[in-house]
Amino acid sequence: QVQLVESGGGLVQPGGSLRLSCAASTTIYSINAAVWYRQPPGKQREWVAAFTSGGATNYADSVKGRFAISRDNAQDTVYLQMDNLKPEDTAVYYCNLEIRVSVCGRKQSYWGQGTQVTVSS
């Protein structure tokens, strides 16, 4: 059973940077697509960044120019680089990957457990 393990969250001052990781717990065949979401305190979950099966990347307007999504196929890991962080970026961040576990397997969606990011001075 594949699990996604998130890491990299923490407390950072405004203007600082963090890099979140979302790694598959076992070797997989491919990551087809990925989305990072976040849920600010007391608010609904919102979409932050994504890359599609075609390789395109997309960002919410609130993070455009500051966040970057990327992947390392060899490590079965997706990253979210977050620069120039603002207090309003404070949230629990979740990754959602569409994965093909084996060459013959179908694509399935998996969620990470969430990692807390707090931006405060």
XYZ file of N, CA and C in Angstrom:
363
model
N 0.850 -1.185 0.000
C 0.000 0.000 0.000
C 0.889 1.240 0.000
N 0.701 2.100 -0.983
C 1.497 3.318 -1.085
C 0.951 4.354 -0.124
N 1.853 5.012 0.567
C 1.506 6.170 1.381
C 2.358 7.340 0.938
N 1.812 8.533 1.110
C 2.569 9.751 0.819
C 3.019 10.365 2.134
N 4.295 10.654 2.235
C 4.870 11.216 3.453
C 5.286 12.651 3.168
N 4.681 13.571 3.881
C 5.006 14.990 3.723
C 6.008 15.418 4.784
N 6.851 16.357 4.420
C 7.804 16.923 5.368
C 8.193 18.332 4.914
N 8.874 19.047 5.799
C 9.405 20.349 5.432
C 8.668 21.533 6.019
N 7.542 21.301 6.666
C 6.818 22.405 7.271
C 7.521 22.922 8.513
N 7.014 24.030 9.033
C 7.604 24.591 10.240
C 7.232 26.039 10.422
N 7.949 26.679 11.331
C 7.747 28.098 11.633
C 8.815 28.909 10.911
N 8.392 29.935 10.208
C 9.330 30.780 9.472
C 8.875 32.227 9.575
N 9.826 33.136 9.524
C 9.502 34.560 9.572
C 9.010 35.042 8.213
N 8.222 36.102 8.200
C 7.809 36.674 6.906
C 9.024 36.978 6.035
N 8.899 36.644 4.763
C 10.006 36.818 3.828
C 10.894 35.602 3.713
N 10.702 34.646 4.582
C 11.524 33.448 4.568
C 11.059 32.427 3.550
N 11.749 31.283 3.548
C 11.471 30.220 2.586
C 11.354 28.874 3.287
N 10.581 28.012 2.669
C 10.483 26.617 3.067
C 10.333 25.774 1.809
N 10.759 24.524 1.900
C 10.514 23.591 0.813
C 9.803 22.370 1.380
N 8.587 22.161 0.904
C 7.808 21.008 1.310
C 8.111 19.838 0.378
N 8.116 18.642 0.949
C 8.325 17.423 0.180
C 7.136 16.496 0.356
N 6.848 15.759 -0.688
C 5.778 14.760 -0.659
C 6.347 13.528 -1.346
N 6.667 12.516 -0.562
C 7.370 11.353 -1.079
C 6.531 10.091 -0.964
N 6.591 9.270 -1.989
C 5.930 7.971 -1.934
C 6.716 7.048 -1.012
N 5.996 6.255 -0.230
C 6.647 5.405 0.765
C 7.286 4.166 0.150
N 6.883 3.828 -1.075
C 7.471 2.692 -1.769
C 7.798 3.102 -3.199
N 8.569 2.296 -3.857
C 8.898 2.575 -5.256
C 7.640 2.464 -6.109
N 7.446 3.442 -6.964
C 6.270 3.457 -7.833
C 6.711 3.566 -9.289
N 5.769 3.366 -10.208
C 6.105 3.441 -11.620
C 6.183 4.895 -12.093
N 5.176 5.706 -11.740
C 5.191 7.093 -12.200
C 4.244 7.965 -11.388
N 4.585 9.247 -11.357
C 3.691 10.278 -10.831
C 3.105 10.980 -12.048
N 1.812 10.867 -12.221
C 1.177 11.398 -13.415
C 0.862 12.879 -13.275
N 0.386 13.256 -12.125
C 0.012 14.645 -11.861
C 0.077 14.885 -10.361
N 0.129 16.160 -9.988
C 0.231 16.478 -8.558
C -0.426 17.814 -8.280
N -0.997 17.919 -7.093
C -1.598 19.167 -6.640
C -1.213 19.377 -5.189
N -0.862 20.607 -4.868
C -0.696 21.023 -3.480
C -1.912 21.860 -3.091
N -2.480 21.541 -1.942
C -3.573 22.298 -1.361
C -3.110 22.838 -0.008
N -3.876 23.785 0.510
C -3.636 24.245 1.865
C -4.968 24.590 2.535
N -4.971 24.486 3.846
C -6.153 24.833 4.609
C -5.750 25.790 5.718
N -6.018 27.094 5.535
C -5.721 28.065 6.580
C -6.610 27.824 7.795
N -6.207 28.291 8.964
C -7.028 28.082 10.160
C -8.405 28.692 9.991
N -9.427 27.884 10.258
C -10.795 28.346 10.191
C -11.352 28.531 8.797
N -10.610 28.100 7.776
C -11.054 28.296 6.396
C -11.106 26.965 5.655
N -11.669 26.999 4.466
C -11.757 25.797 3.652
C -10.437 25.529 2.941
N -10.265 24.266 2.571
C -9.077 23.889 1.812
C -9.095 24.575 0.454
N -7.921 25.020 -0.004
C -7.829 25.708 -1.285
C -6.662 25.155 -2.087
N -6.810 25.257 -3.376
C -5.771 24.796 -4.296
C -4.646 25.808 -4.357
N -3.401 25.334 -4.407
C -2.249 26.230 -4.391
C -1.431 26.119 -5.681
N -1.055 24.883 -6.038
C -0.179 24.684 -7.191
C -0.385 23.276 -7.727
N -0.085 23.118 -9.026
C -0.286 21.814 -9.639
C 0.593 21.651 -10.858
N 0.918 20.417 -11.170
C 1.411 20.113 -12.512
C 0.542 18.999 -13.094
N 0.301 19.118 -14.381
C -0.622 18.222 -15.060
C 0.124 17.063 -15.721
N -0.636 16.128 -16.244
C -0.036 15.004 -16.946
C 0.712 15.461 -18.188
N 0.343 16.596 -18.718
C 1.028 17.139 -19.878
C 2.280 17.926 -19.544
N 2.541 18.102 -18.237
C 3.755 18.801 -17.829
C 3.571 20.270 -17.528
N 2.367 20.780 -17.707
C 2.123 22.192 -17.423
C 2.020 22.414 -15.921
N 2.465 23.582 -15.485
C 2.330 23.948 -14.077
C 1.362 25.118 -13.960
N 0.622 25.126 -12.870
C -0.355 26.182 -12.622
C -0.302 26.587 -11.160
N -0.574 27.857 -10.910
C -0.502 28.387 -9.555
C -1.695 29.266 -9.257
N -2.119 29.237 -7.994
C -3.122 30.183 -7.548
C -2.533 31.589 -7.621
N -3.369 32.560 -7.892
C -2.875 33.938 -8.021
C -2.155 34.402 -6.758
N -2.597 33.925 -5.605
C -2.034 34.375 -4.340
C -0.588 33.929 -4.126
N -0.140 32.914 -4.873
C 1.221 32.408 -4.680
C 2.071 32.530 -5.940
N 1.489 32.989 -7.021
C 2.207 33.067 -8.290
C 3.441 33.950 -8.138
N 4.574 33.452 -8.612
C 5.817 34.194 -8.513
C 6.572 33.949 -7.221
N 5.934 33.274 -6.265
C 6.593 33.003 -4.985
C 6.762 31.512 -4.729
N 5.849 30.703 -5.232
C 5.881 29.255 -5.022
C 6.231 28.558 -6.340
N 6.875 27.395 -6.213
C 7.199 26.598 -7.396
C 7.024 25.119 -7.076
N 6.285 24.430 -7.934
C 6.085 22.993 -7.791
C 7.051 22.274 -8.721
N 7.619 21.182 -8.236
C 8.550 20.413 -9.056
C 8.512 18.954 -8.614
N 9.183 18.100 -9.362
C 9.222 16.690 -8.993
C 10.576 16.079 -9.317
N 10.893 15.040 -8.574
C 12.086 14.249 -8.797
C 11.617 12.827 -9.046
N 11.593 12.436 -10.302
C 11.069 11.115 -10.642
C 11.913 9.998 -10.044
N 13.203 10.223 -9.945
C 14.073 9.185 -9.399
C 13.796 8.938 -7.920
N 13.359 9.988 -7.225
C 13.075 9.887 -5.792
C 11.583 9.716 -5.509
N 10.758 9.670 -6.556
C 9.302 9.543 -6.378
C 8.788 10.604 -5.406
N 9.239 11.836 -5.633
C 8.945 12.923 -4.704
C 8.507 14.167 -5.471
N 7.558 14.870 -4.895
C 7.109 16.158 -5.417
C 7.438 17.218 -4.372
N 7.839 18.380 -4.836
C 8.237 19.465 -3.945
C 7.363 20.691 -4.150
N 7.310 21.503 -3.106
C 6.723 22.839 -3.216
C 7.714 23.803 -2.573
N 8.414 24.546 -3.413
C 9.338 25.573 -2.934
C 8.540 26.834 -2.667
N 8.634 27.351 -1.471
C 7.865 28.521 -1.075
C 8.833 29.620 -0.644
N 8.849 30.703 -1.382
C 9.719 31.843 -1.095
C 8.883 33.064 -0.747
N 9.550 34.036 -0.115
C 8.879 35.287 0.263
C 7.553 35.000 0.971
N 7.616 34.151 1.963
C 6.401 33.737 2.662
C 5.764 34.895 3.415
N 4.443 34.859 3.464
C 3.654 35.899 4.128
C 2.809 35.255 5.228
N 2.399 36.041 6.209
C 1.555 35.474 7.276
C 0.308 34.789 6.738
N -0.234 35.288 5.635
C -1.443 34.672 5.076
C -1.172 33.329 4.412
N 0.083 32.925 4.321
C 0.411 31.586 3.825
C 0.317 30.538 4.931
N 0.091 30.981 6.153
C -0.044 30.044 7.265
C -1.209 29.096 7.024
N -0.925 27.800 7.081
C -1.938 26.786 6.775
C -1.335 25.404 6.962
N -2.201 24.407 6.928
C -1.748 23.023 6.776
C -1.729 22.732 5.282
N -0.614 22.255 4.807
C -0.426 21.991 3.379
C -0.531 20.488 3.112
N -1.286 20.157 2.069
C -1.518 18.763 1.691
C -1.097 18.538 0.242
N -0.495 17.381 -0.016
C -0.216 17.005 -1.389
C -1.206 15.927 -1.830
N -1.517 15.953 -3.090
C -2.410 14.989 -3.705
C -1.762 14.556 -5.018
N -1.359 13.324 -5.096
C -0.672 12.822 -6.284
C -1.515 11.775 -7.001
N -1.466 11.843 -8.316
C -2.047 10.791 -9.147
C -0.892 9.880 -9.541
N -0.944 8.642 -9.073
C 0.193 7.732 -9.183
C -0.200 6.464 -9.930
N 0.726 6.004 -10.733
C 0.616 4.651 -11.286
C 1.649 3.812 -10.538
N 1.171 2.889 -9.723
C 2.072 2.129 -8.856
C 2.946 1.170 -9.662
N 2.375 0.555 -10.677
C 3.132 -0.375 -11.508
C 2.812 -0.084 -12.965
N 3.609 -0.639 -13.849
C 3.437 -0.365 -15.272
C 2.083 -0.866 -15.768
N 1.554 -1.880 -15.132
C 0.250 -2.428 -15.540
C -0.896 -1.880 -14.710
N -0.572 -1.102 -13.668
C -1.608 -0.628 -12.771
C -2.331 0.588 -13.313
N -3.480 0.860 -12.744
C -4.224 2.050 -13.144
C -3.783 3.230 -12.294
N -4.073 4.434 -12.765
C -3.738 5.632 -12.010
C -4.689 5.772 -10.820
N -4.105 6.109 -9.664
C -4.902 6.281 -8.458
C -4.464 7.539 -7.739
N -5.388 8.113 -6.989
C -5.130 9.347 -6.258
C -4.775 9.034 -4.815
N -3.723 9.693 -4.330
C -3.277 9.515 -2.954
C -3.085 10.888 -2.308
N -3.294 10.930 -0.980
C -3.141 12.164 -0.218
C -2.039 12.024 0.830
N -1.322 13.107 1.034
C -0.389 13.174 2.142
C -1.118 13.487 3.431
N -0.382 13.391 4.540
C -1.003 13.562 5.855
C -1.131 15.024 6.266
N -0.481 15.890 5.519
C -0.525 17.315 5.857
C 0.686 17.725 6.675
N 1.148 18.951 6.421
C 2.265 19.503 7.190
C 1.963 20.968 7.488
N 2.226 21.381 8.717
C 1.888 22.731 9.165
C 2.965 23.719 8.751
N 2.531 24.808 8.151
C 3.408 25.932 7.833
C 2.879 27.154 8.577
N 3.724 27.754 9.387
C 3.349 28.943 10.142
C 4.323 30.062 9.813
N 3.778 31.168 9.343
C 4.597 32.331 8.985
C 4.287 33.434 9.985
N 5.253 33.729 10.819
C 5.027 34.692 11.890
C 6.356 35.251 12.368
N 6.302 36.515 12.787
C 7.497 37.128 13.354
C 7.495 36.992 14.871
